Amino acid sequence: MNQNNHYQQIARLLFIVIFNKVLSLVPGEIPYVFAFYTNFNHLLIMIYFIWAIQEGLFRQQNSKYIQSYAVFLIYSSAIVALGFWFAYLINPGMVISKKVHIPFFCLAFLHGGNLIVLLLDVIYFLNLQNLNESDNLEAFFPLACYTGLLIVNYSQYEKFPYPFMRHLRLPINLGIVLLLNIIMSVPYIILKKKLVIKLKKE
């Protein structure tokens, strides 16, 4: 392992420590904390950095799977950040609870700060030339895990994490979750296909 790669893995390890510290400031128990997609997305980014360190230590180049996973995380994190700040500009009370105190810098990092760190890592350390447009498991698997996590959370607490879902029946909430999965995955597949075409032209 060359010296630059050594520093790269140390930087990634530092990111994991910082990311974990930010997540520890979010009150609540598992699975309730990760039933919020913002926190779940942050966990996915932490998994990316752990995966990236492992590949950096034992592989000569990054696999196509981590490349696809990174692209999905950029897309997912951008939606989280845009959704939060759009709602915050309309009414901060829509996204900031008065009952549960979370430091504002923590909220800012979970809704955009982690995306910036991820983008820097992908731009400077990850080669996306082997990106495959036909392989979209990196999108479907995390979304399926999140859906399962919501169901586990419901079975334990008998409620969904988001207030607007708490007064609806279970079949309706499951339908909403399915619809959100479609909204998340279909535009991603289209955007990824365009990215692959662009990369092949370069």
PDB file of C-alpha atoms in Angstrom:
ATOM      1  CA  MET A   1       0.000   0.000   0.000  1.00  0.00           C
ATOM      2  CA  ASN A   2       1.535   3.319  -1.078  1.00  0.00           C
ATOM      3  CA  GLN A   3       1.730   6.343   1.185  1.00  0.00           C
ATOM      4  CA  ASN A   4      -1.124   8.228  -0.526  1.00  0.00           C
ATOM      5  CA  ASN A   5      -3.420   5.238  -0.133  1.00  0.00           C
ATOM      6  CA  HIS A   6      -2.364   5.006   3.510  1.00  0.00           C
ATOM      7  CA  TYR A   7      -3.431   8.606   4.155  1.00  0.00           C
ATOM      8  CA  GLN A   8      -6.633   8.026   2.213  1.00  0.00           C
ATOM      9  CA  GLN A   9      -7.698   5.139   4.457  1.00  0.00           C
ATOM     10  CA  ILE A  10      -6.802   7.124   7.591  1.00  0.00           C
ATOM     11  CA  ALA A  11      -9.002   9.989   6.353  1.00  0.00           C
ATOM     12  CA  ARG A  12     -11.861   7.564   5.739  1.00  0.00           C
ATOM     13  CA  LEU A  13     -11.450   6.079   9.201  1.00  0.00           C
ATOM     14  CA  LEU A  14     -11.596   9.597  10.660  1.00  0.00           C
ATOM     15  CA  PHE A  15     -14.811  10.230   8.721  1.00  0.00           C
ATOM     16  CA  ILE A  16     -16.339   7.082  10.224  1.00  0.00           C
ATOM     17  CA  VAL A  17     -15.483   8.261  13.751  1.00  0.00           C
ATOM     18  CA  ILE A  18     -17.012  11.706  13.079  1.00  0.00           C
ATOM     19  CA  PHE A  19     -20.097  10.223  11.424  1.00  0.00           C
ATOM     20  CA  ASN A  20     -20.621   7.853  14.351  1.00  0.00           C
ATOM     21  CA  LYS A  21     -20.277  10.728  16.842  1.00  0.00           C
ATOM     22  CA  VAL A  22     -22.918  12.762  14.990  1.00  0.00           C
ATOM     23  CA  LEU A  23     -25.280   9.797  14.895  1.00  0.00           C
ATOM     24  CA  SER A  24     -24.795   9.215  18.635  1.00  0.00           C
ATOM     25  CA  LEU A  25     -26.264  12.674  19.274  1.00  0.00           C
ATOM     26  CA  VAL A  26     -29.618  11.574  17.850  1.00  0.00           C
ATOM     27  CA  PRO A  27     -31.806  10.455  20.792  1.00  0.00           C
ATOM     28  CA  GLY A  28     -33.795   7.242  20.682  1.00  0.00           C
ATOM     29  CA  GLU A  29     -33.388   3.486  20.558  1.00  0.00           C
ATOM     30  CA  ILE A  30     -32.690   1.186  17.647  1.00  0.00           C
ATOM     31  CA  PRO A  31     -34.691   0.450  15.494  1.00  0.00           C
ATOM     32  CA  TYR A  32     -36.588   3.707  16.146  1.00  0.00           C
ATOM     33  CA  VAL A  33     -33.611   5.952  15.309  1.00  0.00           C
ATOM     34  CA  PHE A  34     -32.997   4.240  11.963  1.00  0.00           C
ATOM     35  CA  ALA A  35     -36.686   4.179  11.118  1.00  0.00           C
ATOM     36  CA  PHE A  36     -36.127   7.806  10.081  1.00  0.00           C
ATOM     37  CA  TYR A  37     -34.685   7.693   6.580  1.00  0.00           C
ATOM     38  CA  THR A  38     -32.243  10.524   7.332  1.00  0.00           C
ATOM     39  CA  ASN A  39     -30.527   8.418   9.994  1.00  0.00           C
ATOM     40  CA  PHE A  40     -30.745   5.267   7.897  1.00  0.00           C
ATOM     41  CA  ASN A  41     -29.117   7.093   4.980  1.00  0.00           C
ATOM     42  CA  HIS A  42     -26.345   8.296   7.305  1.00  0.00           C
ATOM     43  CA  LEU A  43     -25.766   4.688   8.368  1.00  0.00           C
ATOM     44  CA  LEU A  44     -25.501   3.676   4.705  1.00  0.00           C
ATOM     45  CA  ILE A  45     -22.775   6.288   4.189  1.00  0.00           C
ATOM     46  CA  MET A  46     -20.855   4.908   7.178  1.00  0.00           C
ATOM     47  CA  ILE A  47     -21.107   1.438   5.614  1.00  0.00           C
ATOM     48  CA  TYR A  48     -19.711   2.894   2.376  1.00  0.00           C
ATOM     49  CA  PHE A  49     -16.615   4.225   4.141  1.00  0.00           C
ATOM     50  CA  ILE A  50     -16.031   0.904   5.936  1.00  0.00           C
ATOM     51  CA  TRP A  51     -16.405  -0.894   2.587  1.00  0.00           C
ATOM     52  CA  ALA A  52     -14.107   1.621   0.874  1.00  0.00           C
ATOM     53  CA  ILE A  53     -11.388   1.108   3.503  1.00  0.00           C
ATOM     54  CA  GLN A  54     -11.608  -2.655   3.059  1.00  0.00           C
ATOM     55  CA  GLU A  55     -11.266  -2.367  -0.724  1.00  0.00           C
ATOM     56  CA  GLY A  56      -8.505   0.216  -0.406  1.00  0.00           C
ATOM     57  CA  LEU A  57      -6.480  -2.181   1.735  1.00  0.00           C
ATOM     58  CA  PHE A  58      -7.025  -5.411  -0.187  1.00  0.00           C
ATOM     59  CA  ARG A  59      -7.818  -4.476  -3.804  1.00  0.00           C
ATOM     60  CA  GLN A  60      -5.863  -2.724  -6.526  1.00  0.00           C
ATOM     61  CA  GLN A  61      -8.973  -0.915  -7.740  1.00  0.00           C
ATOM     62  CA  ASN A  62     -12.519  -0.359  -6.532  1.00  0.00           C
ATOM     63  CA  SER A  63     -15.156  -2.898  -7.531  1.00  0.00           C
ATOM     64  CA  LYS A  64     -18.091  -1.946  -9.725  1.00  0.00           C
ATOM     65  CA  TYR A  65     -20.397  -2.693  -6.788  1.00  0.00           C
ATOM     66  CA  ILE A  66     -19.004  -0.008  -4.496  1.00  0.00           C
ATOM     67  CA  GLN A  67     -19.051   2.435  -7.414  1.00  0.00           C
ATOM     68  CA  SER A  68     -22.772   1.832  -7.947  1.00  0.00           C
ATOM     69  CA  TYR A  69     -23.397   1.980  -4.208  1.00  0.00           C
ATOM     70  CA  ALA A  70     -21.617   5.353  -3.959  1.00  0.00           C
ATOM     71  CA  VAL A  71     -23.670   6.798  -6.812  1.00  0.00           C
ATOM     72  CA  PHE A  72     -26.909   5.695  -5.138  1.00  0.00           C
ATOM     73  CA  LEU A  73     -25.793   7.244  -1.840  1.00  0.00           C
ATOM     74  CA  ILE A  74     -25.089  10.567  -3.538  1.00  0.00           C
ATOM     75  CA  TYR A  75     -28.585  10.491  -5.036  1.00  0.00           C
ATOM     76  CA  SER A  76     -30.212   9.402  -1.765  1.00  0.00           C
ATOM     77  CA  SER A  77     -28.290  11.952   0.336  1.00  0.00           C
ATOM     78  CA  ALA A  78     -29.152  14.752  -2.085  1.00  0.00           C
ATOM     79  CA  ILE A  79     -32.869  13.950  -1.728  1.00  0.00           C
ATOM     80  CA  VAL A  80     -32.537  13.926   2.075  1.00  0.00           C
ATOM     81  CA  ALA A  81     -30.722  17.271   2.083  1.00  0.00           C
ATOM     82  CA  LEU A  82     -33.005  19.001  -0.427  1.00  0.00           C
ATOM     83  CA  GLY A  83     -36.144  17.716   1.280  1.00  0.00           C
ATOM     84  CA  PHE A  84     -35.012  18.873   4.714  1.00  0.00           C
ATOM     85  CA  TRP A  85     -33.861  22.377   3.737  1.00  0.00           C
ATOM     86  CA  PHE A  86     -36.885  22.953   1.509  1.00  0.00           C
ATOM     87  CA  ALA A  87     -39.202  22.099   4.419  1.00  0.00           C
ATOM     88  CA  TYR A  88     -37.032  24.126   6.818  1.00  0.00           C
ATOM     89  CA  LEU A  89     -37.327  27.256   4.667  1.00  0.00           C
ATOM     90  CA  ILE A  90     -41.111  26.880   4.584  1.00  0.00           C
ATOM     91  CA  ASN A  91     -41.542  26.131   8.287  1.00  0.00           C
ATOM     92  CA  PRO A  92     -38.724  24.968  10.607  1.00  0.00           C
ATOM     93  CA  GLY A  93     -41.302  23.267  12.813  1.00  0.00           C
ATOM     94  CA  MET A  94     -41.987  20.780  10.027  1.00  0.00           C
ATOM     95  CA  VAL A  95     -38.554  19.181  10.427  1.00  0.00           C
ATOM     96  CA  ILE A  96     -37.300  20.260  13.866  1.00  0.00           C
ATOM     97  CA  SER A  97     -39.069  18.753  16.849  1.00  0.00           C
ATOM     98  CA  LYS A  98     -39.739  20.923  19.894  1.00  0.00           C
ATOM     99  CA  LYS A  99     -40.008  17.854  22.121  1.00  0.00           C
ATOM    100  CA  VAL A 100     -36.721  16.213  21.131  1.00  0.00           C
ATOM    101  CA  HIS A 101     -33.614  18.403  21.141  1.00  0.00           C
ATOM    102  CA  ILE A 102     -31.030  17.668  18.460  1.00  0.00           C
ATOM    103  CA  PRO A 103     -28.120  20.134  18.020  1.00  0.00           C
ATOM    104  CA  PHE A 104     -28.516  22.189  14.852  1.00  0.00           C
ATOM    105  CA  PHE A 105     -25.003  21.363  13.636  1.00  0.00           C
ATOM    106  CA  CYS A 106     -25.986  17.685  13.919  1.00  0.00           C
ATOM    107  CA  LEU A 107     -29.087  18.276  11.797  1.00  0.00           C
ATOM    108  CA  ALA A 108     -27.021  20.214   9.258  1.00  0.00           C
ATOM    109  CA  PHE A 109     -24.463  17.421   9.006  1.00  0.00           C
ATOM    110  CA  LEU A 110     -27.137  14.742   8.611  1.00  0.00           C
ATOM    111  CA  HIS A 111     -28.841  16.806   5.894  1.00  0.00           C
ATOM    112  CA  GLY A 112     -26.023  17.821   3.588  1.00  0.00           C
ATOM    113  CA  GLY A 113     -22.762  17.762   5.516  1.00  0.00           C
ATOM    114  CA  ASN A 114     -22.336  14.031   5.061  1.00  0.00           C
ATOM    115  CA  LEU A 115     -23.176  14.443   1.363  1.00  0.00           C
ATOM    116  CA  ILE A 116     -20.296  16.915   0.934  1.00  0.00           C
ATOM    117  CA  VAL A 117     -17.860  14.502   2.600  1.00  0.00           C
ATOM    118  CA  LEU A 118     -19.153  11.644   0.437  1.00  0.00           C
ATOM    119  CA  LEU A 119     -18.825  13.712  -2.745  1.00  0.00           C
ATOM    120  CA  LEU A 120     -15.239  14.637  -1.905  1.00  0.00           C
ATOM    121  CA  ASP A 121     -14.346  10.993  -1.358  1.00  0.00           C
ATOM    122  CA  VAL A 122     -15.994   9.868  -4.599  1.00  0.00           C
ATOM    123  CA  ILE A 123     -14.469  12.685  -6.665  1.00  0.00           C
ATOM    124  CA  TYR A 124     -10.903  12.293  -5.387  1.00  0.00           C
ATOM    125  CA  PHE A 125     -10.635   8.613  -4.500  1.00  0.00           C
ATOM    126  CA  LEU A 126     -13.211   6.601  -6.459  1.00  0.00           C
ATOM    127  CA  ASN A 127     -13.058   5.701 -10.152  1.00  0.00           C
ATOM    128  CA  LEU A 128     -16.524   5.406 -11.697  1.00  0.00           C
ATOM    129  CA  GLN A 129     -15.374   4.128 -15.088  1.00  0.00           C
ATOM    130  CA  ASN A 130     -16.694   0.599 -14.387  1.00  0.00           C
ATOM    131  CA  LEU A 131     -20.192   1.788 -13.493  1.00  0.00           C
ATOM    132  CA  ASN A 132     -22.849  -0.583 -14.856  1.00  0.00           C
ATOM    133  CA  GLU A 133     -26.260   0.820 -15.796  1.00  0.00           C
ATOM    134  CA  SER A 134     -28.016  -2.569 -15.746  1.00  0.00           C
ATOM    135  CA  ASP A 135     -27.079  -3.426 -12.154  1.00  0.00           C
ATOM    136  CA  ASN A 136     -29.393  -1.549  -9.772  1.00  0.00           C
ATOM    137  CA  LEU A 137     -29.240  -3.823  -6.738  1.00  0.00           C
ATOM    138  CA  GLU A 138     -27.470  -1.026  -4.837  1.00  0.00           C
ATOM    139  CA  ALA A 139     -30.751   0.904  -4.889  1.00  0.00           C
ATOM    140  CA  PHE A 140     -33.263  -1.891  -4.330  1.00  0.00           C
ATOM    141  CA  PHE A 141     -31.414  -3.629  -1.489  1.00  0.00           C
ATOM    142  CA  PRO A 142     -31.086  -0.572   0.849  1.00  0.00           C
ATOM    143  CA  LEU A 143     -34.685   0.463   0.148  1.00  0.00           C
ATOM    144  CA  ALA A 144     -35.884  -3.086   0.871  1.00  0.00           C
ATOM    145  CA  CYS A 145     -33.878  -3.065   4.126  1.00  0.00           C
ATOM    146  CA  TYR A 146     -35.418   0.262   5.102  1.00  0.00           C
ATOM    147  CA  THR A 147     -38.920  -1.052   4.408  1.00  0.00           C
ATOM    148  CA  GLY A 148     -38.178  -4.072   6.593  1.00  0.00           C
ATOM    149  CA  LEU A 149     -36.839  -1.768   9.307  1.00  0.00           C
ATOM    150  CA  LEU A 150     -40.067   0.230   9.274  1.00  0.00           C
ATOM    151  CA  ILE A 151     -42.064  -2.965   9.721  1.00  0.00           C
ATOM    152  CA  VAL A 152     -39.824  -4.099  12.604  1.00  0.00           C
ATOM    153  CA  ASN A 153     -40.183  -0.655  14.183  1.00  0.00           C
ATOM    154  CA  TYR A 154     -43.970  -0.845  13.819  1.00  0.00           C
ATOM    155  CA  SER A 155     -44.099  -4.309  15.389  1.00  0.00           C
ATOM    156  CA  GLN A 156     -42.116  -3.033  18.389  1.00  0.00           C
ATOM    157  CA  TYR A 157     -43.651   0.417  18.921  1.00  0.00           C
ATOM    158  CA  GLU A 158     -46.972  -0.022  17.063  1.00  0.00           C
ATOM    159  CA  LYS A 159     -46.426   3.235  15.219  1.00  0.00           C
ATOM    160  CA  PHE A 160     -44.509   4.652  12.294  1.00  0.00           C
ATOM    161  CA  PRO A 161     -41.839   7.290  12.974  1.00  0.00           C
ATOM    162  CA  TYR A 162     -43.296  10.081  10.875  1.00  0.00           C
ATOM    163  CA  PRO A 163     -46.228  11.939  12.474  1.00  0.00           C
ATOM    164  CA  PHE A 164     -48.356  12.045   9.315  1.00  0.00           C
ATOM    165  CA  MET A 165     -48.303   8.217   9.195  1.00  0.00           C
ATOM    166  CA  ARG A 166     -49.335   7.617  12.789  1.00  0.00           C
ATOM    167  CA  HIS A 167     -53.049   8.207  12.219  1.00  0.00           C
ATOM    168  CA  LEU A 168     -53.285   5.990   9.129  1.00  0.00           C
ATOM    169  CA  ARG A 169     -53.992   2.277   8.943  1.00  0.00           C
ATOM    170  CA  LEU A 170     -51.170  -0.191   8.378  1.00  0.00           C
ATOM    171  CA  PRO A 171     -52.115  -1.116   4.753  1.00  0.00           C
ATOM    172  CA  ILE A 172     -52.213   2.581   3.807  1.00  0.00           C
ATOM    173  CA  ASN A 173     -48.816   3.202   5.406  1.00  0.00           C
ATOM    174  CA  LEU A 174     -47.328   0.204   3.621  1.00  0.00           C
ATOM    175  CA  GLY A 175     -48.739   1.574   0.380  1.00  0.00           C
ATOM    176  CA  ILE A 176     -47.109   4.939   1.107  1.00  0.00           C
ATOM    177  CA  VAL A 177     -43.773   3.219   1.777  1.00  0.00           C
ATOM    178  CA  LEU A 178     -44.052   1.260  -1.472  1.00  0.00           C
ATOM    179  CA  LEU A 179     -44.858   4.452  -3.374  1.00  0.00           C
ATOM    180  CA  LEU A 180     -41.880   6.234  -1.836  1.00  0.00           C
ATOM    181  CA  ASN A 181     -39.644   3.312  -2.838  1.00  0.00           C
ATOM    182  CA  ILE A 182     -40.817   3.714  -6.430  1.00  0.00           C
ATOM    183  CA  ILE A 183     -40.300   7.478  -6.295  1.00  0.00           C
ATOM    184  CA  MET A 184     -36.783   6.916  -4.949  1.00  0.00           C
ATOM    185  CA  SER A 185     -35.717   4.143  -7.325  1.00  0.00           C
ATOM    186  CA  VAL A 186     -37.191   5.023 -10.737  1.00  0.00           C
ATOM    187  CA  PRO A 187     -35.598   8.504 -11.120  1.00  0.00           C
ATOM    188  CA  TYR A 188     -32.332   7.041  -9.807  1.00  0.00           C
ATOM    189  CA  ILE A 189     -32.260   4.359 -12.497  1.00  0.00           C
ATOM    190  CA  ILE A 190     -32.885   6.997 -15.187  1.00  0.00           C
ATOM    191  CA  LEU A 191     -30.223   9.368 -13.831  1.00  0.00           C
ATOM    192  CA  LYS A 192     -27.705   6.549 -13.422  1.00  0.00           C
ATOM    193  CA  LYS A 193     -28.217   5.470 -17.029  1.00  0.00           C
ATOM    194  CA  LYS A 194     -27.492   9.028 -18.206  1.00  0.00           C
ATOM    195  CA  LEU A 195     -24.382   9.157 -15.996  1.00  0.00           C
ATOM    196  CA  VAL A 196     -23.059   5.896 -17.438  1.00  0.00           C
ATOM    197  CA  ILE A 197     -23.582   7.182 -20.997  1.00  0.00           C
ATOM    198  CA  LYS A 198     -21.770  10.394 -20.123  1.00  0.00           C
ATOM    199  CA  LEU A 199     -18.837   8.546 -18.556  1.00  0.00           C
ATOM    200  CA  LYS A 200     -18.474   6.286 -21.597  1.00  0.00           C
ATOM    201  CA  LYS A 201     -18.237   9.328 -23.881  1.00  0.00           C
ATOM    202  CA  GLU A 202     -15.416  10.847 -21.837  1.00  0.00           C
TER     203      GLU A 202
END
